[in-house]
PDB file of C-alpha atoms in Angstrom:
ATOM      1  CA  MET A 953       0.000   0.000   0.000  1.00 96.00           C
ATOM      2  CA  LYS A 954       1.149   3.546  -0.737  1.00 97.00           C
ATOM      3  CA  LYS A 955       2.223   5.630   2.228  1.00 97.00           C
ATOM      4  CA  ILE A 956       1.343   9.168   3.233  1.00 97.00           C
ATOM      5  CA  GLN A 957       2.699  11.433   5.942  1.00 97.00           C
ATOM      6  CA  LEU A 958       0.297  12.664   8.599  1.00 98.00           C
ATOM      7  CA  GLY A 959       0.536  16.435   8.620  1.00 96.00           C
ATOM      8  CA  ASN A 960       3.948  17.645   9.780  1.00 94.00           C
ATOM      9  CA  SER A 961       4.383  14.724  12.176  1.00 96.00           C
ATOM     10  CA  GLY A 962       6.876  12.637  10.234  1.00 94.00           C
ATOM     11  CA  LEU A 963       4.600   9.632  10.795  1.00 96.00           C
ATOM     12  CA  GLU A 964       4.318   7.504   7.669  1.00 96.00           C
ATOM     13  CA  VAL A 965       1.131   5.494   7.436  1.00 98.00           C
ATOM     14  CA  GLY A 966      -0.782   3.511   4.868  1.00 98.00           C
ATOM     15  CA  GLU A 967      -3.202   5.497   2.718  1.00 98.00           C
ATOM     16  CA  ILE A 968      -6.093   3.658   4.360  1.00 98.00           C
ATOM     17  CA  ALA A 969      -6.688   3.385   8.113  1.00 98.00           C
ATOM     18  CA  LEU A 970      -8.680   0.819  10.085  1.00 98.00           C
ATOM     19  CA  GLY A 971     -11.429   2.131  12.352  1.00 98.00           C
ATOM     20  CA  CYS A 972     -11.844  -0.087  15.399  1.00 98.00           C
ATOM     21  CA  MET A 973     -15.272   1.048  16.631  1.00 98.00           C
ATOM     22  CA  ARG A 974     -16.827  -2.401  16.156  1.00 97.00           C
ATOM     23  CA  MET A 975     -13.926  -4.500  17.405  1.00 98.00           C
ATOM     24  CA  HIS A 976     -15.558  -5.147  20.779  1.00 98.00           C
ATOM     25  CA  ALA A 977     -18.125  -7.356  19.021  1.00 98.00           C
ATOM     26  CA  LEU A 978     -15.469  -9.834  17.844  1.00 98.00           C
ATOM     27  CA  GLU A 979     -14.063 -12.927  19.492  1.00 98.00           C
ATOM     28  CA  THR A 980     -10.411 -12.437  20.408  1.00 97.00           C
ATOM     29  CA  LYS A 981      -9.120 -14.807  17.724  1.00 97.00           C
ATOM     30  CA  ASP A 982     -11.170 -13.004  15.081  1.00 98.00           C
ATOM     31  CA  ALA A 983      -9.908  -9.613  16.225  1.00 97.00           C
ATOM     32  CA  THR A 984      -6.351 -10.951  16.012  1.00 96.00           C
ATOM     33  CA  TYR A 985      -6.919 -11.981  12.411  1.00 97.00           C
ATOM     34  CA  VAL A 986      -8.396  -8.574  11.551  1.00 98.00           C
ATOM     35  CA  ILE A 987      -5.345  -6.763  12.919  1.00 97.00           C
ATOM     36  CA  GLU A 988      -2.758  -9.114  11.432  1.00 95.00           C
ATOM     37  CA  ASN A 989      -4.452  -8.991   8.040  1.00 97.00           C
ATOM     38  CA  ALA A 990      -4.564  -5.195   8.156  1.00 98.00           C
ATOM     39  CA  LEU A 991      -0.840  -5.005   8.825  1.00 97.00           C
ATOM     40  CA  GLU A 992      -0.124  -7.433   5.992  1.00 97.00           C
ATOM     41  CA  GLU A 993      -2.088  -5.148   3.658  1.00 98.00           C
ATOM     42  CA  GLY A 994      -0.070  -2.111   4.755  1.00 98.00           C
ATOM     43  CA  VAL A 995      -2.812  -0.687   6.969  1.00 98.00           C
ATOM     44  CA  ASN A 996      -0.874   0.384  10.038  1.00 98.00           C
ATOM     45  CA  LEU A 997      -2.981   3.188  11.538  1.00 98.00           C
ATOM     46  CA  PHE A 998      -5.637   1.960  13.954  1.00 98.00           C
ATOM     47  CA  ASP A 999      -8.293   4.458  14.953  1.00 98.00           C
ATOM     48  CA  HIS A1000      -9.961   4.268  18.376  1.00 98.00           C
ATOM     49  CA  ALA A1001     -12.036   6.433  20.681  1.00 98.00           C
ATOM     50  CA  ASP A1002     -12.759   6.179  24.369  1.00 97.00           C
ATOM     51  CA  ILE A1003     -16.485   5.802  23.613  1.00 98.00           C
ATOM     52  CA  TYR A1004     -16.205   2.927  21.107  1.00 98.00           C
ATOM     53  CA  GLY A1005     -17.957   0.025  22.758  1.00 97.00           C
ATOM     54  CA  GLN A1006     -17.804   2.087  25.966  1.00 96.00           C
ATOM     55  CA  GLY A1007     -14.078   1.407  26.039  1.00 97.00           C
ATOM     56  CA  LYS A1008     -14.378  -2.281  25.221  1.00 98.00           C
ATOM     57  CA  SER A1009     -13.058  -1.869  21.668  1.00 98.00           C
ATOM     58  CA  GLU A1010      -9.733  -0.621  23.012  1.00 98.00           C
ATOM     59  CA  GLU A1011      -9.624  -3.570  25.412  1.00 97.00           C
ATOM     60  CA  ALA A1012     -10.453  -6.030  22.628  1.00 97.00           C
ATOM     61  CA  PHE A1013      -7.695  -4.573  20.455  1.00 97.00           C
ATOM     62  CA  ALA A1014      -5.077  -4.978  23.181  1.00 95.00           C
ATOM     63  CA  ALA A1015      -6.206  -8.504  24.028  1.00 95.00           C
ATOM     64  CA  ALA A1016      -6.119  -9.533  20.378  1.00 95.00           C
ATOM     65  CA  ILE A1017      -2.453  -8.726  19.899  1.00 92.00           C
ATOM     66  CA  ASP A1018      -1.169  -9.183  23.426  1.00 83.00           C
ATOM     67  CA  MET A1019       0.334  -5.701  22.838  1.00 80.00           C
ATOM     68  CA  ASN A1020       3.949  -6.838  22.681  1.00 79.00           C
ATOM     69  CA  SER A1021       6.608  -4.197  22.031  1.00 79.00           C
ATOM     70  CA  SER A1022       7.802  -5.498  18.657  1.00 83.00           C
ATOM     71  CA  LEU A1023       4.277  -5.425  17.255  1.00 86.00           C
ATOM     72  CA  ARG A1024       3.515  -2.066  18.883  1.00 89.00           C
ATOM     73  CA  GLU A1025       6.350  -0.431  16.937  1.00 88.00           C
ATOM     74  CA  LYS A1026       4.727  -1.430  13.634  1.00 92.00           C
ATOM     75  CA  MET A1027       1.512   0.377  14.538  1.00 97.00           C
ATOM     76  CA  VAL A1028       0.293   3.918  14.693  1.00 98.00           C
ATOM     77  CA  ILE A1029      -2.452   4.001  17.303  1.00 98.00           C
ATOM     78  CA  GLN A1030      -4.742   6.964  17.683  1.00 98.00           C
ATOM     79  CA  THR A1031      -7.629   7.513  20.040  1.00 98.00           C
ATOM     80  CA  LYS A1032     -10.137  10.268  20.598  1.00 98.00           C
ATOM     81  CA  CYS A1033     -11.789  11.860  23.611  1.00 98.00           C
ATOM     82  CA  GLY A1034     -14.231  14.617  24.483  1.00 97.00           C
ATOM     83  CA  ILE A1035     -17.653  12.959  24.093  1.00 98.00           C
ATOM     84  CA  ARG A1036     -19.332  12.190  27.388  1.00 96.00           C
ATOM     85  CA  ASN A1037     -22.826  10.989  28.244  1.00 93.00           C
ATOM     86  CA  GLY A1038     -24.941  13.704  26.656  1.00 94.00           C
ATOM     87  CA  PHE A1039     -22.361  16.478  26.442  1.00 97.00           C
ATOM     88  CA  TYR A1040     -18.854  17.357  25.266  1.00 98.00           C
ATOM     89  CA  ASP A1041     -15.913  18.006  27.569  1.00 98.00           C
ATOM     90  CA  PHE A1042     -12.533  19.497  26.664  1.00 98.00           C
ATOM     91  CA  SER A1043     -11.563  20.246  30.258  1.00 98.00           C
ATOM     92  CA  LYS A1044      -7.972  19.542  31.218  1.00 98.00           C
ATOM     93  CA  GLU A1045      -9.095  17.009  33.822  1.00 98.00           C
ATOM     94  CA  HIS A1046     -11.237  15.065  31.364  1.00 98.00           C
ATOM     95  CA  ILE A1047      -8.695  15.026  28.528  1.00 98.00           C
ATOM     96  CA  ILE A1048      -5.893  13.751  30.742  1.00 98.00           C
ATOM     97  CA  GLY A1049      -8.157  11.268  32.539  1.00 98.00           C
ATOM     98  CA  SER A1050      -9.500   9.917  29.251  1.00 98.00           C
ATOM     99  CA  VAL A1051      -6.006   9.342  27.885  1.00 98.00           C
ATOM    100  CA  GLU A1052      -4.882   7.556  31.024  1.00 98.00           C
ATOM    101  CA  GLU A1053      -7.905   5.252  30.866  1.00 98.00           C
ATOM    102  CA  SER A1054      -7.335   4.573  27.152  1.00 98.00           C
ATOM    103  CA  LEU A1055      -3.704   3.685  27.827  1.00 98.00           C
ATOM    104  CA  LYS A1056      -4.803   1.157  30.427  1.00 98.00           C
ATOM    105  CA  ARG A1057      -7.337  -0.396  28.087  1.00 97.00           C
ATOM    106  CA  LEU A1058      -4.883  -0.469  25.181  1.00 97.00           C
ATOM    107  CA  ASN A1059      -2.146  -1.846  27.435  1.00 95.00           C
ATOM    108  CA  THR A1060       0.420   0.594  26.070  1.00 95.00           C
ATOM    109  CA  ASP A1061       2.537   3.411  27.479  1.00 95.00           C
ATOM    110  CA  TYR A1062       1.624   5.907  24.775  1.00 97.00           C
ATOM    111  CA  VAL A1063      -0.674   6.649  21.888  1.00 98.00           C
ATOM    112  CA  ASP A1064       0.766   8.092  18.724  1.00 98.00           C
ATOM    113  CA  ILE A1065      -2.135  10.499  18.230  1.00 98.00           C
ATOM    114  CA  LEU A1066      -4.874  11.970  20.399  1.00 98.00           C
ATOM    115  CA  ALA A1067      -7.763  13.735  18.655  1.00 98.00           C
ATOM    116  CA  LEU A1068     -10.513  15.848  20.184  1.00 98.00           C
ATOM    117  CA  HIS A1069     -13.661  14.067  19.069  1.00 97.00           C
ATOM    118  CA  ARG A1070     -16.319  16.767  18.552  1.00 97.00           C
ATOM    119  CA  PRO A1071     -16.154  20.513  19.214  1.00 97.00           C
ATOM    120  CA  ASP A1072     -16.914  21.554  22.774  1.00 98.00           C
ATOM    121  CA  ALA A1073     -18.788  24.882  22.707  1.00 98.00           C
ATOM    122  CA  LEU A1074     -17.379  25.613  26.183  1.00 98.00           C
ATOM    123  CA  MET A1075     -13.785  24.950  25.116  1.00 98.00           C
ATOM    124  CA  GLU A1076     -11.092  27.073  26.699  1.00 98.00           C
ATOM    125  CA  PRO A1077      -8.027  26.783  24.449  1.00 98.00           C
ATOM    126  CA  GLU A1078      -5.657  27.594  27.314  1.00 98.00           C
ATOM    127  CA  GLU A1079      -6.977  24.599  29.260  1.00 98.00           C
ATOM    128  CA  VAL A1080      -6.661  22.280  26.250  1.00 98.00           C
ATOM    129  CA  ALA A1081      -3.100  23.541  25.777  1.00 98.00           C
ATOM    130  CA  GLU A1082      -2.250  22.698  29.377  1.00 98.00           C
ATOM    131  CA  ALA A1083      -3.624  19.192  28.956  1.00 98.00           C
ATOM    132  CA  PHE A1084      -1.720  18.632  25.703  1.00 98.00           C
ATOM    133  CA  THR A1085       1.529  19.911  27.216  1.00 98.00           C
ATOM    134  CA  THR A1086       1.157  17.597  30.203  1.00 98.00           C
ATOM    135  CA  LEU A1087       0.469  14.597  27.968  1.00 98.00           C
ATOM    136  CA  LYS A1088       3.295  15.420  25.576  1.00 98.00           C
ATOM    137  CA  GLU A1089       5.900  15.988  28.287  1.00 98.00           C
ATOM    138  CA  SER A1090       4.903  12.782  30.075  1.00 98.00           C
ATOM    139  CA  GLY A1091       5.356  10.815  26.842  1.00 98.00           C
ATOM    140  CA  LYS A1092       1.774   9.570  26.903  1.00 98.00           C
ATOM    141  CA  VAL A1093       0.791  11.260  23.621  1.00 98.00           C
ATOM    142  CA  ARG A1094       3.160  11.991  20.748  1.00 98.00           C
ATOM    143  CA  HIS A1095       0.935  13.956  18.356  1.00 98.00           C
ATOM    144  CA  PHE A1096      -2.427  15.701  18.429  1.00 98.00           C
ATOM    145  CA  GLY A1097      -5.366  16.288  16.124  1.00 98.00           C
ATOM    146  CA  VAL A1098      -9.061  17.056  16.043  1.00 98.00           C
ATOM    147  CA  SER A1099     -12.228  15.528  14.653  1.00 98.00           C
ATOM    148  CA  ASN A1100     -15.246  17.285  13.135  1.00 97.00           C
ATOM    149  CA  HIS A1101     -13.747  20.758  13.607  1.00 98.00           C
ATOM    150  CA  ASN A1102     -13.916  23.717  11.257  1.00 98.00           C
ATOM    151  CA  PRO A1103     -10.951  25.987  10.399  1.00 98.00           C
ATOM    152  CA  MET A1104     -11.796  28.758  12.866  1.00 98.00           C
ATOM    153  CA  GLN A1105     -12.183  26.281  15.730  1.00 98.00           C
ATOM    154  CA  ILE A1106      -8.762  24.919  14.816  1.00 98.00           C
ATOM    155  CA  GLU A1107      -7.290  28.418  14.673  1.00 97.00           C
ATOM    156  CA  LEU A1108      -8.722  29.166  18.117  1.00 97.00           C
ATOM    157  CA  LEU A1109      -7.038  26.056  19.497  1.00 97.00           C
ATOM    158  CA  LYS A1110      -3.749  26.831  17.750  1.00 96.00           C
ATOM    159  CA  LYS A1111      -3.691  30.256  19.414  1.00 95.00           C
ATOM    160  CA  CYS A1112      -2.562  28.563  22.621  1.00 97.00           C
ATOM    161  CA  LEU A1113      -1.128  25.195  21.619  1.00 96.00           C
ATOM    162  CA  GLY A1114       2.549  24.421  21.633  1.00 89.00           C
ATOM    163  CA  GLN A1115       2.004  21.399  19.382  1.00 90.00           C
ATOM    164  CA  ASP A1116       0.904  20.995  15.786  1.00 94.00           C
ATOM    165  CA  LEU A1117      -2.542  19.644  15.032  1.00 98.00           C
ATOM    166  CA  ILE A1118      -1.684  17.059  12.398  1.00 98.00           C
ATOM    167  CA  LEU A1119      -5.119  15.813  11.351  1.00 98.00           C
ATOM    168  CA  ASN A1120      -8.852  16.417  11.310  1.00 98.00           C
ATOM    169  CA  GLN A1121     -11.392  13.618  10.984  1.00 98.00           C
ATOM    170  CA  MET A1122     -14.391  14.612   8.864  1.00 98.00           C
ATOM    171  CA  GLN A1123     -17.307  12.650   7.467  1.00 98.00           C
ATOM    172  CA  PHE A1124     -16.646  12.305   3.737  1.00 98.00           C
ATOM    173  CA  SER A1125     -17.719   9.876   1.041  1.00 98.00           C
ATOM    174  CA  LEU A1126     -18.851   9.825  -2.551  1.00 98.00           C
ATOM    175  CA  MET A1127     -22.392  10.346  -1.215  1.00 98.00           C
ATOM    176  CA  HIS A1128     -21.492  12.893   1.487  1.00 97.00           C
ATOM    177  CA  THR A1129     -19.573  15.742  -0.133  1.00 97.00           C
ATOM    178  CA  PRO A1130     -20.344  19.082   1.553  1.00 96.00           C
ATOM    179  CA  MET A1131     -16.585  19.731   1.823  1.00 96.00           C
ATOM    180  CA  LEU A1132     -16.440  19.671  -1.978  1.00 97.00           C
ATOM    181  CA  ASP A1133     -19.784  21.099  -3.016  1.00 97.00           C
ATOM    182  CA  ALA A1134     -19.346  24.715  -1.946  1.00 95.00           C
ATOM    183  CA  GLY A1135     -16.007  24.942  -3.719  1.00 96.00           C
ATOM    184  CA  ILE A1136     -17.575  23.751  -6.946  1.00 97.00           C
ATOM    185  CA  ASN A1137     -20.653  25.979  -6.626  1.00 96.00           C
ATOM    186  CA  VAL A1138     -18.933  29.265  -5.788  1.00 96.00           C
ATOM    187  CA  ASN A1139     -21.297  32.263  -5.735  1.00 95.00           C
ATOM    188  CA  MET A1140     -24.251  30.154  -6.856  1.00 94.00           C
ATOM    189  CA  GLN A1141     -27.772  30.497  -5.434  1.00 93.00           C
ATOM    190  CA  ASN A1142     -28.360  26.848  -4.618  1.00 94.00           C
ATOM    191  CA  ASP A1143     -28.054  24.550  -1.612  1.00 93.00           C
ATOM    192  CA  PHE A1144     -24.743  23.150  -2.840  1.00 94.00           C
ATOM    193  CA  SER A1145     -23.131  26.605  -2.621  1.00 95.00           C
ATOM    194  CA  VAL A1146     -23.616  26.803   1.149  1.00 95.00           C
ATOM    195  CA  MET A1147     -20.246  26.434   2.887  1.00 94.00           C
ATOM    196  CA  ARG A1148     -20.968  24.098   5.777  1.00 93.00           C
ATOM    197  CA  ASP A1149     -17.439  23.430   6.987  1.00 95.00           C
ATOM    198  CA  GLY A1150     -15.596  26.736   6.592  1.00 95.00           C
ATOM    199  CA  GLY A1151     -13.447  25.547   3.693  1.00 96.00           C
ATOM    200  CA  MET A1152     -11.795  22.633   5.487  1.00 97.00           C
ATOM    201  CA  LEU A1153     -10.368  21.012   2.364  1.00 97.00           C
ATOM    202  CA  GLU A1154      -8.525  24.147   1.328  1.00 97.00           C
ATOM    203  CA  TYR A1155      -7.512  24.917   4.910  1.00 98.00           C
ATOM    204  CA  SER A1156      -6.019  21.458   5.367  1.00 97.00           C
ATOM    205  CA  ARG A1157      -3.902  21.832   2.240  1.00 97.00           C
ATOM    206  CA  LEU A1158      -2.723  25.309   3.182  1.00 97.00           C
ATOM    207  CA  ASN A1159      -1.792  24.166   6.704  1.00 97.00           C
ATOM    208  CA  ASN A1160      -0.518  20.663   5.903  1.00 96.00           C
ATOM    209  CA  MET A1161      -3.162  18.876   7.971  1.00 98.00           C
ATOM    210  CA  THR A1162      -4.333  15.424   6.984  1.00 98.00           C
ATOM    211  CA  ILE A1163      -8.058  14.904   6.623  1.00 98.00           C
ATOM    212  CA  GLN A1164      -9.213  11.457   7.686  1.00 98.00           C
ATOM    213  CA  ALA A1165     -12.502  10.515   6.017  1.00 98.00           C
ATOM    214  CA  TRP A1166     -14.822   8.661   8.389  1.00 98.00           C
ATOM    215  CA  SER A1167     -17.851   6.661   7.209  1.00 98.00           C
ATOM    216  CA  PRO A1168     -16.542   6.520   3.625  1.00 98.00           C
ATOM    217  CA  PHE A1169     -19.395   4.196   2.538  1.00 98.00           C
ATOM    218  CA  GLN A1170     -22.272   6.089   4.150  1.00 97.00           C
ATOM    219  CA  TYR A1171     -24.711   8.524   2.551  1.00 97.00           C
ATOM    220  CA  GLY A1172     -26.271  11.553   4.244  1.00 92.00           C
ATOM    221  CA  MET A1173     -25.521  11.987   7.925  1.00 89.00           C
ATOM    222  CA  ILE A1174     -24.731   8.304   8.515  1.00 89.00           C
ATOM    223  CA  GLU A1175     -28.096   7.261   7.087  1.00 94.00           C
ATOM    224  CA  GLY A1176     -26.867   4.009   5.591  1.00 96.00           C
ATOM    225  CA  VAL A1177     -24.442   2.364   3.168  1.00 98.00           C
ATOM    226  CA  PHE A1178     -24.765   3.473  -0.457  1.00 98.00           C
ATOM    227  CA  VAL A1179     -22.575   0.785  -2.050  1.00 98.00           C
ATOM    228  CA  GLY A1180     -24.868  -1.917  -3.412  1.00 97.00           C
ATOM    229  CA  ASN A1181     -27.920  -0.015  -2.217  1.00 98.00           C
ATOM    230  CA  PRO A1182     -30.756  -0.263  -4.796  1.00 97.00           C
ATOM    231  CA  ASP A1183     -31.946   3.214  -3.796  1.00 97.00           C
ATOM    232  CA  PHE A1184     -28.920   4.637  -5.630  1.00 98.00           C
ATOM    233  CA  PRO A1185     -28.875   2.907  -9.026  1.00 98.00           C
ATOM    234  CA  GLU A1186     -26.865   5.535 -10.934  1.00 98.00           C
ATOM    235  CA  VAL A1187     -23.888   5.708  -8.626  1.00 98.00           C
ATOM    236  CA  ASN A1188     -23.820   1.935  -8.176  1.00 98.00           C
ATOM    237  CA  ALA A1189     -23.914   1.364 -11.918  1.00 98.00           C
ATOM    238  CA  LYS A1190     -20.918   3.655 -12.337  1.00 98.00           C
ATOM    239  CA  LEU A1191     -19.098   2.021  -9.410  1.00 98.00           C
ATOM    240  CA  GLN A1192     -19.680  -1.409 -10.945  1.00 98.00           C
ATOM    241  CA  GLU A1193     -18.540  -0.252 -14.377  1.00 98.00           C
ATOM    242  CA  LEU A1194     -15.249   1.025 -12.964  1.00 98.00           C
ATOM    243  CA  ALA A1195     -14.862  -1.991 -10.680  1.00 98.00           C
ATOM    244  CA  GLU A1196     -14.953  -4.225 -13.758  1.00 98.00           C
ATOM    245  CA  LYS A1197     -12.502  -1.984 -15.605  1.00 98.00           C
ATOM    246  CA  TYR A1198      -9.945  -2.031 -12.758  1.00 98.00           C
ATOM    247  CA  ASP A1199     -10.727  -5.605 -11.631  1.00 98.00           C
ATOM    248  CA  VAL A1200     -11.563  -4.627  -8.060  1.00 98.00           C
ATOM    249  CA  THR A1201     -14.719  -4.377  -5.945  1.00 98.00           C
ATOM    250  CA  ASP A1202     -17.164  -1.499  -6.045  1.00 98.00           C
ATOM    251  CA  SER A1203     -16.111  -0.615  -2.476  1.00 98.00           C
ATOM    252  CA  ALA A1204     -12.511  -0.264  -3.647  1.00 98.00           C
ATOM    253  CA  ILE A1205     -13.644   2.186  -6.318  1.00 98.00           C
ATOM    254  CA  ALA A1206     -15.524   4.225  -3.687  1.00 98.00           C
ATOM    255  CA  ILE A1207     -12.281   4.480  -1.719  1.00 99.00           C
ATOM    256  CA  ALA A1208     -10.205   5.169  -4.845  1.00 98.00           C
ATOM    257  CA  TRP A1209     -12.513   8.144  -5.484  1.00 99.00           C
ATOM    258  CA  ILE A1210     -11.510   9.613  -2.107  1.00 98.00           C
ATOM    259  CA  LEU A1211      -7.822   8.841  -2.629  1.00 98.00           C
ATOM    260  CA  ARG A1212      -7.877  10.585  -6.019  1.00 98.00           C
ATOM    261  CA  HIS A1213      -8.355  13.974  -4.381  1.00 98.00           C
ATOM    262  CA  PRO A1214      -5.014  15.848  -4.153  1.00 97.00           C
ATOM    263  CA  ALA A1215      -5.506  16.651  -0.458  1.00 96.00           C
ATOM    264  CA  ASN A1216      -4.133  13.167   0.424  1.00 95.00           C
ATOM    265  CA  ILE A1217      -7.275  12.287   2.371  1.00 98.00           C
ATOM    266  CA  GLN A1218      -6.954   9.109   4.436  1.00 98.00           C
ATOM    267  CA  PRO A1219     -10.150   7.003   4.494  1.00 98.00           C
ATOM    268  CA  VAL A1220     -10.909   5.306   7.810  1.00 98.00           C
ATOM    269  CA  VAL A1221     -12.529   1.978   6.962  1.00 98.00           C
ATOM    270  CA  GLY A1222     -14.433   0.275   9.768  1.00 98.00           C
ATOM    271  CA  SER A1223     -14.844  -3.206   8.291  1.00 97.00           C
ATOM    272  CA  MET A1224     -14.095  -6.096  10.607  1.00 98.00           C
ATOM    273  CA  ASN A1225     -14.142  -8.485   7.621  1.00 98.00           C
ATOM    274  CA  PRO A1226     -10.502  -9.265   6.661  1.00 98.00           C
ATOM    275  CA  LYS A1227     -11.317 -10.234   3.071  1.00 98.00           C
ATOM    276  CA  ARG A1228     -13.323  -7.076   2.528  1.00 98.00           C
ATOM    277  CA  LEU A1229     -10.482  -4.970   3.916  1.00 98.00           C
ATOM    278  CA  SER A1230      -8.024  -6.746   1.605  1.00 98.00           C
ATOM    279  CA  ASP A1231     -10.301  -6.015  -1.344  1.00 98.00           C
ATOM    280  CA  ILE A1232     -10.637  -2.365  -0.321  1.00 98.00           C
ATOM    281  CA  ALA A1233      -6.865  -2.031   0.119  1.00 98.00           C
ATOM    282  CA  LYS A1234      -6.467  -2.510  -3.640  1.00 98.00           C
ATOM    283  CA  ALA A1235      -7.802   1.037  -4.026  1.00 98.00           C
ATOM    284  CA  SER A1236      -4.320   2.254  -3.125  1.00 98.00           C
ATOM    285  CA  HIS A1237      -3.064   1.126  -6.538  1.00 97.00           C
ATOM    286  CA  ILE A1238      -5.846   2.743  -8.567  1.00 98.00           C
ATOM    287  CA  LYS A1239      -5.727   6.295  -9.873  1.00 98.00           C
ATOM    288  CA  LEU A1240      -9.030   7.266 -11.408  1.00 98.00           C
ATOM    289  CA  THR A1241      -8.900   9.605 -14.366  1.00 98.00           C
ATOM    290  CA  ARG A1242     -10.240  13.109 -13.941  1.00 98.00           C
ATOM    291  CA  GLN A1243     -13.284  12.216 -16.041  1.00 98.00           C
ATOM    292  CA  GLU A1244     -13.953   9.043 -14.008  1.00 98.00           C
ATOM    293  CA  TRP A1245     -13.766  11.053 -10.792  1.00 98.00           C
ATOM    294  CA  TYR A1246     -16.261  13.634 -12.065  1.00 98.00           C
ATOM    295  CA  ASP A1247     -18.490  10.938 -13.564  1.00 98.00           C
ATOM    296  CA  LEU A1248     -18.811   9.378 -10.114  1.00 98.00           C
ATOM    297  CA  TYR A1249     -19.473  12.761  -8.511  1.00 98.00           C
ATOM    298  CA  LEU A1250     -22.305  13.392 -10.969  1.00 98.00           C
ATOM    299  CA  ALA A1251     -23.678   9.861 -10.639  1.00 98.00           C
ATOM    300  CA  ALA A1252     -23.927  10.468  -6.906  1.00 98.00           C
ATOM    301  CA  GLY A1253     -26.577  13.106  -7.629  1.00 96.00           C
ATOM    302  CA  ASN A1254     -24.438  16.230  -7.809  1.00 96.00           C
ATOM    303  CA  ASN A1255     -24.461  18.914 -10.473  1.00 93.00           C
ATOM    304  CA  LEU A1256     -21.761  21.039 -12.039  1.00 96.00           C
ATOM    305  CA  PRO A1257     -22.641  24.724 -12.596  1.00 95.00           C
TER     306      PRO A1257
END
């Protein structure tokens, strides 16, 4: 699999990451196979969050690999914090406490990346900065990022931080493209012209932040999977046509569409099916033509002005 660098971190990772939200539902031997297969395919970034399975996904991950040091060095492990039961919390106490609990569950001394999961309207950037400094100096977190943040929220954080924010996780798929739509429909009087994210794609490229695309097979606001869904015949017909051309699955084409964007977006795939992940990993070796990319965008129900 091709490699990309996460922001300015120097971390080299596979173009595709594995999201571990559903790992708690697996038997230990099955989770082991998922992880080993991912590494064999070149997928070395494993995405967690303290809320996945109420912490049990992190525990299942650690149990599956016995978290030995030689294997740990081959992995880039990231986790997220900030979502609590019915509210968001970026307080220094909660950030540090969440990391310490994640480290226990993951059975490791450090995580490579900590991301703030969803924006906290009551965020005090000075307090976040204190938490990040404490975690960095203690060696418990090596790099930091955010998730579902817009550019001005990131700028507010950066005002006080002594560390780079190397990534931002955003929902993005062929059937969920608000990050793209406004840039294509500049100064138009239609719904697609509304800028809903503050220009995150352009901001990430200007500031060398990696965007990680979560739910890359979902349509709408996580309303369901569009690949193979009979409700979306046009986009699936185009996916199948290109899948046959490139001798891969339609899911691989959906990921290749994301990878084709020059922002070096890293899709986070949540499949716990090793064969499906292997099939999807083939997207790393496909470069869609410009026309194929736009054909898929239009088949997904979008218009060009």
